[in-house]
Short mmCIF file of C-alpha atoms in Angstrom, two decimals:
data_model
loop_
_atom_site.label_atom_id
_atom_site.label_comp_id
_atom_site.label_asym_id
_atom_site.label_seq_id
_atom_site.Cartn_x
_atom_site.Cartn_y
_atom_site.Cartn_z
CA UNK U 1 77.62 53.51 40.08
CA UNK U 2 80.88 52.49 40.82
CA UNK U 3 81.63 48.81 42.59
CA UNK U 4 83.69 48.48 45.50
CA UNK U 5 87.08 47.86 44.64
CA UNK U 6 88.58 44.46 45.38
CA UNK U 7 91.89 44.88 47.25
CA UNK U 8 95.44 43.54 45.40
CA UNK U 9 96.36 40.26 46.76
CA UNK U 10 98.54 40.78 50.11
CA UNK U 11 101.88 39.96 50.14
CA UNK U 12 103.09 38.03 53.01
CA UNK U 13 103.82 40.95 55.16
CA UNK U 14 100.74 42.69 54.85
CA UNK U 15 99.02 42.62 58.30
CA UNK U 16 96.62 44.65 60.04
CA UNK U 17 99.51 45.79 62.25
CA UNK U 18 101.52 47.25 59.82
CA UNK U 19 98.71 49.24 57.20
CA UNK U 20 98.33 50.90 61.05
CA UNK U 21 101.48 51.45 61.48
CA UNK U 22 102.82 54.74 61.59
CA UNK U 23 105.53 53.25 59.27
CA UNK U 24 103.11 53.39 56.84
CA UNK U 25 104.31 56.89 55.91
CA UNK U 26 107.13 54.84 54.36
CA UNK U 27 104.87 52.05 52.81
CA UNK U 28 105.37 50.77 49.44
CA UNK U 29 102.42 50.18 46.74
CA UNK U 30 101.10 47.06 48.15
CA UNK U 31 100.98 48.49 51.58
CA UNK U 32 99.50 51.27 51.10
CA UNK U 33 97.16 50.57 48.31
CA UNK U 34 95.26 48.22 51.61
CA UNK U 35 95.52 51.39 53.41
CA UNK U 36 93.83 53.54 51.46
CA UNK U 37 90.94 50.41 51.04
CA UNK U 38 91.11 50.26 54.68
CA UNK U 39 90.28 54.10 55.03
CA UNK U 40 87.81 54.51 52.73
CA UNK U 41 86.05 51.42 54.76
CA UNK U 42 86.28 53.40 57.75
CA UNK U 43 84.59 56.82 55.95
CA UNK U 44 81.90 54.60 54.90
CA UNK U 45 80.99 52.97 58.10
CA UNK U 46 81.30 56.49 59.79
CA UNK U 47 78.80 57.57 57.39
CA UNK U 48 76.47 54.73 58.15
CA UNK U 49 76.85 55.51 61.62
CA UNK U 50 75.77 58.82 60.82
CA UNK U 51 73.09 58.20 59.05
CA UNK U 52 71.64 55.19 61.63
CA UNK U 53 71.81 58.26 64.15
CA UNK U 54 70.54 61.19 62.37
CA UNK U 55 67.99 59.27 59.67
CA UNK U 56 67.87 60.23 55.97
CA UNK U 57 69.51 63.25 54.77
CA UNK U 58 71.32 63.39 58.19
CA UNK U 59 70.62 66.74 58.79
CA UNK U 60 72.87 69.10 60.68
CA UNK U 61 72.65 72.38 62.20
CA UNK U 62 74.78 75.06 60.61
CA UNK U 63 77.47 76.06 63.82
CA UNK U 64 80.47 76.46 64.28
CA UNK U 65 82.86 73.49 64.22
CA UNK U 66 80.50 71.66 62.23
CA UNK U 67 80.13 70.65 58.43
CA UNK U 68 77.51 68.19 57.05
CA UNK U 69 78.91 64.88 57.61
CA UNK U 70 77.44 64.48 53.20
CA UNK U 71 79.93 67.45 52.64
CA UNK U 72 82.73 66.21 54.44
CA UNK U 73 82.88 62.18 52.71
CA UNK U 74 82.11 64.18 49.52
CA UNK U 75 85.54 66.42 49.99
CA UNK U 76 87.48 63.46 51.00
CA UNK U 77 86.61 61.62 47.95
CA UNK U 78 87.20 65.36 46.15
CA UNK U 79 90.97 65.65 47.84
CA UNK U 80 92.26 62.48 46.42
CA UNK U 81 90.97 62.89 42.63
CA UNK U 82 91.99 66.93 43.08
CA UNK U 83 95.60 65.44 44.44
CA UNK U 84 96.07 62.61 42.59
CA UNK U 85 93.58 61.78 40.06
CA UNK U 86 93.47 65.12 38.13
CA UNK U 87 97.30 66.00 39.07
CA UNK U 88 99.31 65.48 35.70
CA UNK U 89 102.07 66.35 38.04
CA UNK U 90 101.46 64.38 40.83
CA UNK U 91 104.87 62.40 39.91
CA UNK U 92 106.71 65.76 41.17
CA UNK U 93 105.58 64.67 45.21
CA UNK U 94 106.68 67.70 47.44
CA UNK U 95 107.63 69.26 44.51
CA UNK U 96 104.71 69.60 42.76
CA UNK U 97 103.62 73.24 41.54
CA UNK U 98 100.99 74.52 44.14
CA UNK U 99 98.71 75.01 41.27
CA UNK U 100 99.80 71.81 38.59
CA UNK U 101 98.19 71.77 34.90
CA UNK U 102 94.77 69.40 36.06
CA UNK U 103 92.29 67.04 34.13
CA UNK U 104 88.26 67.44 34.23
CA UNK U 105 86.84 66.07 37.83
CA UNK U 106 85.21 63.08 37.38
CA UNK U 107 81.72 64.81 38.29
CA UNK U 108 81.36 69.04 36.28
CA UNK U 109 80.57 70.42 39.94
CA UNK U 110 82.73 68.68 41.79
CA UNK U 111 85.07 71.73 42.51
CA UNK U 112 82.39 73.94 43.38
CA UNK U 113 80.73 71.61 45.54
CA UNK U 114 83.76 70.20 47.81
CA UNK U 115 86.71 72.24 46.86
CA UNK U 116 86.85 74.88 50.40
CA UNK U 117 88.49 77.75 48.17
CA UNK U 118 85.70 77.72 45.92
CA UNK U 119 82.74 76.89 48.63
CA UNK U 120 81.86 79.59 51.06
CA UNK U 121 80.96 77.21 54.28
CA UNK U 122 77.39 78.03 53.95
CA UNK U 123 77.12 76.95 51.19
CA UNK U 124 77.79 73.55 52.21
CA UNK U 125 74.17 73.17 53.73
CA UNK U 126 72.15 73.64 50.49
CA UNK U 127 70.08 71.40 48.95
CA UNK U 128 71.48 70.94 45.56
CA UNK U 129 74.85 68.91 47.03
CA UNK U 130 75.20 65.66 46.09
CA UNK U 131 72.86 63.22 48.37
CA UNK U 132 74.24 60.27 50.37
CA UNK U 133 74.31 57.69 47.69
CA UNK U 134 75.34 59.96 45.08
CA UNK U 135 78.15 60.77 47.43
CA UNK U 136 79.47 57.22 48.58
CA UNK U 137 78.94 56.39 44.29
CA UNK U 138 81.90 59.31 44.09
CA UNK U 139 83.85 57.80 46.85
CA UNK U 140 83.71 54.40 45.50
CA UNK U 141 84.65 55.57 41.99
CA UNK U 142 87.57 58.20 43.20
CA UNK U 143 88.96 55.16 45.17
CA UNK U 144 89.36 52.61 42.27
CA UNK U 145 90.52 55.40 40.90
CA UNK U 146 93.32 56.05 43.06
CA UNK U 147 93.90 52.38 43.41
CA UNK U 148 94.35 51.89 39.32
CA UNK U 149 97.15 55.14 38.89
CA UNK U 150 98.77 53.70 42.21
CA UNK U 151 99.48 50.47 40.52
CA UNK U 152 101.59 52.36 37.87
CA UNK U 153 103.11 54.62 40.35
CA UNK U 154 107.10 55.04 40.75
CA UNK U 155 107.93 52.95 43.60
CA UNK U 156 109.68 56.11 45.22
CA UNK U 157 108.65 58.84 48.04
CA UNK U 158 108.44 61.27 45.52
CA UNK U 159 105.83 59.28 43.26
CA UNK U 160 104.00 57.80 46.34
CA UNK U 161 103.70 61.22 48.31
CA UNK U 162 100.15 62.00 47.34
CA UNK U 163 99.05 58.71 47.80
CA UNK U 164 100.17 58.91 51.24
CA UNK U 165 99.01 62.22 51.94
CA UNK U 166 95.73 61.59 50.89
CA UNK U 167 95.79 58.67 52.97
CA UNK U 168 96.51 60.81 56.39
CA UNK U 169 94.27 63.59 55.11
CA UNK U 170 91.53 61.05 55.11
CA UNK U 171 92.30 59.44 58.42
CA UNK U 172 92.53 62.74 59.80
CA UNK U 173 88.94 63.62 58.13
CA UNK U 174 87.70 60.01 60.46
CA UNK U 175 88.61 61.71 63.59
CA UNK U 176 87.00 65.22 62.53
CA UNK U 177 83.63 62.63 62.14
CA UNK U 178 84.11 61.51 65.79
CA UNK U 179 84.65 64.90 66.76
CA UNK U 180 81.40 66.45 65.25
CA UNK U 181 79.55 63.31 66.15
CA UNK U 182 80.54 64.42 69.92
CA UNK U 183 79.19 68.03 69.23
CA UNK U 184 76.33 67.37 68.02
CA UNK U 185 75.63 64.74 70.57
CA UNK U 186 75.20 61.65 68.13
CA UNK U 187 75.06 58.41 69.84
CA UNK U 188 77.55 56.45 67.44
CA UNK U 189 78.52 53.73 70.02
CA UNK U 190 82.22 55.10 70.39
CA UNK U 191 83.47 54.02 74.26
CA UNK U 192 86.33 54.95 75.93
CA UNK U 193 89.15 52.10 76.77
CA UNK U 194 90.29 51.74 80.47
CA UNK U 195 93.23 53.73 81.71
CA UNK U 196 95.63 52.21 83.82
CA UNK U 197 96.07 54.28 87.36
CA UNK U 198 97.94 57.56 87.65
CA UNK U 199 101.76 57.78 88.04
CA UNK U 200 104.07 60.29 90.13
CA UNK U 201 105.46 62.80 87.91
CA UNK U 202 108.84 61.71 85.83
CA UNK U 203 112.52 63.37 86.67
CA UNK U 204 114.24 62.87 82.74
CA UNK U 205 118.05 64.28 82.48
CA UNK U 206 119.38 66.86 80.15
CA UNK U 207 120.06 65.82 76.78
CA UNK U 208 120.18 66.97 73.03
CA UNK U 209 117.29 65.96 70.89
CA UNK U 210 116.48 65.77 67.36
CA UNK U 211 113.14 67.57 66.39
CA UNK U 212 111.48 67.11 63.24
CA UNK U 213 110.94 63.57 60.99
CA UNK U 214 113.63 62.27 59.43
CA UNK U 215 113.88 62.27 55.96
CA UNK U 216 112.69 59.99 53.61
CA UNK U 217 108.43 58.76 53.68
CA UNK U 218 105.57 60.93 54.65
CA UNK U 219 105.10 63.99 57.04
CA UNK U 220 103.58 66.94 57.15
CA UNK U 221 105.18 70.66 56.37
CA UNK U 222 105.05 71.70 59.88
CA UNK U 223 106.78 68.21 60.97
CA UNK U 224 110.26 68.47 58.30
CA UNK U 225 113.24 70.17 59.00
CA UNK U 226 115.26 67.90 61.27
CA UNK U 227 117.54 69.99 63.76
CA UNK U 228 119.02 69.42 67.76
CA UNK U 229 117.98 70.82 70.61
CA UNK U 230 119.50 71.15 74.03
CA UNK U 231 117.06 70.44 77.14
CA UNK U 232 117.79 70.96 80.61
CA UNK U 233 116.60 68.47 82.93
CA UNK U 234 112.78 68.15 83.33
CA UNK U 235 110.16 66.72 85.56
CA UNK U 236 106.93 66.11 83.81
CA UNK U 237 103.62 64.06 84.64
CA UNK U 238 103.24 60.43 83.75
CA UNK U 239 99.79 60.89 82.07
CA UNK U 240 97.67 64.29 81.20
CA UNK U 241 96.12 66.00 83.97
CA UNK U 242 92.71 64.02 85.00
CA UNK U 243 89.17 64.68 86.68
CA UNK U 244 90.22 64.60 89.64
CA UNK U 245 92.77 66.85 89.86
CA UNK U 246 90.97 69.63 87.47
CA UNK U 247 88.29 69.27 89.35
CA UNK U 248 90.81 70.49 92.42
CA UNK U 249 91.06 73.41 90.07
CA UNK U 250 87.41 74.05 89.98
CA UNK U 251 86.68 73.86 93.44
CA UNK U 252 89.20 76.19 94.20
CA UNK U 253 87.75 79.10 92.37
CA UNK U 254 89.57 78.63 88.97
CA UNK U 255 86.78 80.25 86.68
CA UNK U 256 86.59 83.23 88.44
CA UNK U 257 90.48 84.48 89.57
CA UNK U 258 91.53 86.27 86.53
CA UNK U 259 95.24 86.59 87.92
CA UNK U 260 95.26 82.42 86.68
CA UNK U 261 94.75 83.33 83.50
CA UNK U 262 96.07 84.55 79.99
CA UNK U 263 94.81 88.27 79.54
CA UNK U 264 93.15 86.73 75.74
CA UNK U 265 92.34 83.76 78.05
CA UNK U 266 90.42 85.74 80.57
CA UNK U 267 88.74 87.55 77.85
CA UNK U 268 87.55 84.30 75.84
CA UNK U 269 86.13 83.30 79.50
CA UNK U 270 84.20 86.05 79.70
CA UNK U 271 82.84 85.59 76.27
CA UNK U 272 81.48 81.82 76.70
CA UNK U 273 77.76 81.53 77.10
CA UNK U 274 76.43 81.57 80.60
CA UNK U 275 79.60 81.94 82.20
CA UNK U 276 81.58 79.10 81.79
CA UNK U 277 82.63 77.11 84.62
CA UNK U 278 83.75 73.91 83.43
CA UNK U 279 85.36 72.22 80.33
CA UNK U 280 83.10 71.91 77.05
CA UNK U 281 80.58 69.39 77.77
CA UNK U 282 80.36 68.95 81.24
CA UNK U 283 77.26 69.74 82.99
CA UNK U 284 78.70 69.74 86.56
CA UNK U 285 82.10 69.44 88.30
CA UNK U 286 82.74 69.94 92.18
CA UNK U 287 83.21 67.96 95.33
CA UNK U 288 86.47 67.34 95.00
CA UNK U 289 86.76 68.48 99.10
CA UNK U 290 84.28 66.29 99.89
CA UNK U 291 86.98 63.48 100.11
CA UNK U 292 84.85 61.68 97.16
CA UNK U 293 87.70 62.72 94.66
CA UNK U 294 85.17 64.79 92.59
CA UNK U 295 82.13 64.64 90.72
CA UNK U 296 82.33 64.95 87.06
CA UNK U 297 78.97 64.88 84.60
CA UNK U 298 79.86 64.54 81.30
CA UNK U 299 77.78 64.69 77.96
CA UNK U 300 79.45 62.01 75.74
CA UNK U 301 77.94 61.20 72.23
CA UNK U 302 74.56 62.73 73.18
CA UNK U 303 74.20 60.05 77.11
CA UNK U 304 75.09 61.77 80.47
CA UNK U 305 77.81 59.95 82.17
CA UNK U 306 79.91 60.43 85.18
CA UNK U 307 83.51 60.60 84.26
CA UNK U 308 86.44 58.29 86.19
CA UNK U 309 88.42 60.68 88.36
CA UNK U 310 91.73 59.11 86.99
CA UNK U 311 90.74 59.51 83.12
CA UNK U 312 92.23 62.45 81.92
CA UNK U 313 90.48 65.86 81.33
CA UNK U 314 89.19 66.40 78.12
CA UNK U 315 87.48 69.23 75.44
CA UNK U 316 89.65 71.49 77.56
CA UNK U 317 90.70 74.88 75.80
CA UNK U 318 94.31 75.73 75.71
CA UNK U 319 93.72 78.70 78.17
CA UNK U 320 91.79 76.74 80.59
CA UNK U 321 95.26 74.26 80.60
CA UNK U 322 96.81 77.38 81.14
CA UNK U 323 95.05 78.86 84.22
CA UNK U 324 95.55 75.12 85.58
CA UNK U 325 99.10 75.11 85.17
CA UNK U 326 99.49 78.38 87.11
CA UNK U 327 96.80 77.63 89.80
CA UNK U 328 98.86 74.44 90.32
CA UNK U 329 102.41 76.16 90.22
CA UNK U 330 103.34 74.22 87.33
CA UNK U 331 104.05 74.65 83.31
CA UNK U 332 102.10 73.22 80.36
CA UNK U 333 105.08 70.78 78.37
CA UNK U 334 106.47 72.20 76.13
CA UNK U 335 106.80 70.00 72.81
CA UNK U 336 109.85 68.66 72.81
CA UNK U 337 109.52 67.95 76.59
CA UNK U 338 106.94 65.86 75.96
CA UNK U 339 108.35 64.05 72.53
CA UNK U 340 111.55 62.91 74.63
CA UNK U 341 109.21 61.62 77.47
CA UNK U 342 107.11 59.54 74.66
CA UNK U 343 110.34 57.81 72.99
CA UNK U 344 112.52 57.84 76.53
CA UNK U 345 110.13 57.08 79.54
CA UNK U 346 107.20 54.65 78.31
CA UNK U 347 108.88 51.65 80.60
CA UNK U 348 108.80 54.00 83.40
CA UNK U 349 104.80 54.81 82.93
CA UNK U 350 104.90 58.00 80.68
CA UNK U 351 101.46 57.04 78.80
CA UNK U 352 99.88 58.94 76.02
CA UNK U 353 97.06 58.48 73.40
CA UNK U 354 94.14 59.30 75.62
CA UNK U 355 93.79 62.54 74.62
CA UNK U 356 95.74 65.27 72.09
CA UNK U 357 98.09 67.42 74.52
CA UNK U 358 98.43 70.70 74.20
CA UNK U 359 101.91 72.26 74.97
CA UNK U 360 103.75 75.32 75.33
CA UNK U 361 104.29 78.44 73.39
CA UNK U 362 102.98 78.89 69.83
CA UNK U 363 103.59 77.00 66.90
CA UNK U 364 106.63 78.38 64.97
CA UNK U 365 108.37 76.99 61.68
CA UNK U 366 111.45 74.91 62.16
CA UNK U 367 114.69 75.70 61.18
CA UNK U 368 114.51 75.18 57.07
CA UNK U 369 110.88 74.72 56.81
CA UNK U 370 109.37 74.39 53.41
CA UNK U 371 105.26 74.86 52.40
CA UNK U 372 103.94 71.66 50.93
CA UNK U 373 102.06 71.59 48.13
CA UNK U 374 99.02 70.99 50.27
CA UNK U 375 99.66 73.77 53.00
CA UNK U 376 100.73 76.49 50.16
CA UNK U 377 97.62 75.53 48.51
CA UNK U 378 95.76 77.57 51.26
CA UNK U 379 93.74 74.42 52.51
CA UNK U 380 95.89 73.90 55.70
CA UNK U 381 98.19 75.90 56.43
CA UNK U 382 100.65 76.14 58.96
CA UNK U 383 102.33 79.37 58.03
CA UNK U 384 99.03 81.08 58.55
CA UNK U 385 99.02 79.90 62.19
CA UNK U 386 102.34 80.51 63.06
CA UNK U 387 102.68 82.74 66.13
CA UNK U 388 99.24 82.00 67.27
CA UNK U 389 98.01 78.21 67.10
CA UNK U 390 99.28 75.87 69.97
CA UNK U 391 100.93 72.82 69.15
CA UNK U 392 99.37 69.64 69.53
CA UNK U 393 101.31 66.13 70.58
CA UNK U 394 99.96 62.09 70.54
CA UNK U 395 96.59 61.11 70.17
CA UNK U 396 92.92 60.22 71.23
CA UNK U 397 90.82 57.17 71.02
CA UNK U 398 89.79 58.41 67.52
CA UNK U 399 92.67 59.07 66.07
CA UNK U 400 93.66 55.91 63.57
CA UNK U 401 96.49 53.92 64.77
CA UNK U 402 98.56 55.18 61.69
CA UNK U 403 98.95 58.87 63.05
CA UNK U 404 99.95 57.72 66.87
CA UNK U 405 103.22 59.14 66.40
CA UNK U 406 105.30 60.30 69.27
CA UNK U 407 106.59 62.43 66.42
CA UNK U 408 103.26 63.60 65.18
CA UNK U 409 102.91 67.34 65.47
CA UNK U 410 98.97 68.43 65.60
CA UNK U 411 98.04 72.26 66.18
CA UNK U 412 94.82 74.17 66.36
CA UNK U 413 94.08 77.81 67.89
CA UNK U 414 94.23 78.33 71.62
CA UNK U 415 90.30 78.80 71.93
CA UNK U 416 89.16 75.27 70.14
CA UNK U 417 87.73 72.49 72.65
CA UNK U 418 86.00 70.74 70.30
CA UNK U 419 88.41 68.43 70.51
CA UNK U 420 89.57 65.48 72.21
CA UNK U 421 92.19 67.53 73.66
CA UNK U 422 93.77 68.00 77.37
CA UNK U 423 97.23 68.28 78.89
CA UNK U 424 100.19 67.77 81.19
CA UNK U 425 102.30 70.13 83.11
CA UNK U 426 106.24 69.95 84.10
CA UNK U 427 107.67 71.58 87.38
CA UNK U 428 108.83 75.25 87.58
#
């Protein structure tokens, strides 16, 4: 079994603020070599968290949005030796072949065991998978691993890109644990920070913006391809929509006036079990006339809790932010709307990072995009969502500080609330 690796020395700089940086996209070896120790400590106490609440063998039903929590530290360990270790072209970066000339696995099955285009996901409950401490041996090993080619590594985006990319893709992994662990109803001890109180809505003047991350470090496919914009003027909410005023929403007949909603909205409604009347997890919403503000029950990591009325709404389905949006004679942001309100109007109480935000329209390439090798692998990709996945902006309380990004660009179909996901609307 593999020992835990012992991180480099730090060099002077090397502080927990800036391995959580989101400049670590542009981190050198040193930096991000305590990064990638740093996430792999994270997967590891996510797994014992896992295990304390679910006993040995952590056993979870096969559903939908869930994999075994085993499975998923097994493919995160998988991902970096498929990317990096057993890459002989991994010194290409973005310009690696989708399909590069690759060494053994460390482990004969580990392909067929964590690799999703090789693993139907039912397969991913049977009982010859790796076990728990086979599986944090492998993540151990893969990391020293990863740690000993990064040493060598050309100090250069291009040489560094995997490195970092495996580094996001397991950070993004952590949050899918929280996630899950909120599905299932696990009590991991996960609490939700205060939240300052809500805002009036924000008047921002017309201006041309720059989408897309500027070149040089990490991003994502669906994130390149820098271009301008022109935006009108804009008035958009100081924080996403909260309890109190969905709950308005509810009260008000919401679930059941179909002209508030999507025609593929209305019909996803109708298919929810026992006629949904309420966000995912909440077992009862209502009284907002009663001049209380509105009662909100709330299932959170497997405890019944009543919700703040100014904490935003959360788990909620793009359609349901839809039918709000019209019921309240407003418009869900649209992306860039809400990315010049992050960098412009944080002094003037635009807040984010409570919850993902969905916004408007579909997610659609950018002017000179180009497939990763990642993405064109299959595994995640964008072009196979384009035209019908929404686009995601900031963060939730799970998301690692390295990937709160007012630039950040998140997407997932219009049906998913698994999610820590909610929303915020701009006048007509």
């Amino acid at each position: 079994m593999a020992q835990t690796p012992r991180p480099p020395p730090a060099p002077a700089e090397a502080t927990s603020q800036s391995i959580d940086s989101p400049d670590i996209c542009r981190a050198g070896r040193d930096l991000l070599s305590l990064a990638l120790i740093d996430a792999r400590n994270h997967t590891l106490h996510l797994l014992s968290l896992y295990e304390q609440a679910l006993g040995e063998g952590m056993p979870v039903p096969s559903a939908p949005d869930v994999v075994p929590p085993v499975w998923l530290a097994g493919h995160i360990g998988w991902f970096a030796e498929w990317w990096i270790g057993r890459n002989t072209q991994r010194a290409f970066g973005a310009d690696c072949p989708v399909r590069p000339t690759r060494l053994a696995a460390i482990d004969p099955g580990a392909d067929g065991w964590w690799n999703p285009a090789q693993s139907a996901p039912n397969r991913r409950w049977t009982p010859d998978l790796p076990d728990l401490a086979q599986t944090k041996a492998y993540l151990l090993e893969t990391l020293e691993s990863t740690l000993e080619l990064l040493d060598n590594a050309a100090e250069t985006d291009a040489g560094l890109y995997f490195y970092r990319l495996a580094l996001f893709h397991e950070d993004l992994r952590g949050e899918q644990f929280v996630v899950m662990a909120q599905t299932l109803g696990l009590p991991l001890g996960f609490e939700q920070a205060p939240i300052a109180v809500t805002r009036e809505p924000l008047l921002l003047p017309a201006t041309r913006w720059e989408l897309g991350m500027p070149e040089g470090g990490f991003a994502f496919a669906q994130e390149r391809a820098a271009h301008r914009v022109d935006v009108p003027e804009f008035e958009i909410d100081a924080q996403p929509v909260t309890w109190n005023q969905y709950t308005e929403f509810v009260d008000d007949g919401g679930y059941d006036r179909e002209e508030l909603w999507h025609g593929e909205g209305w019909r996803w409604l109708a298919a929810q079990v026992e006629g949904r009347r309420g966000p995912r997890h909440v077992e009862q919403i209502g009284g907002a006339r009663s001049g209380t503000g509105g009662s909100v029950l709330q299932q959170r990591f497997g405890a019944t809790v009543r919700a703040a009325g100014h904490h935003s709404a959360v788990h909620l389905s793009w359609w349901e932010a839809d039918a709000w949006a019209r019921w309240a004679g407003r418009r869900i942001a649209t992306e860039v709307e809400w990315e010049i309100a992050a960098h412009t109007a944080a002094r003037r109480g635009f807040r984010w990072a409570d919850v993902h935000e969905w916004t408007a329209g579909t997610l659609q390439p950018w002017p000179g995009y180009r497939a990763d090798p990642w993405s064109a692998g299959g595994d995640f990709d964008p072009a196979a969502a384009f035209g019908r996945a929404r686009v995601l902006r900031g963060a939730s309380f799970a998301t690692r500080a390295r990937l709160r990004s007012p630039r950040r660009r998140g997407f997932a179909l219009p049906d998913r609330d698994d999610g820590f996901f909610g929303f915020r609307t701009c006048a007509l």
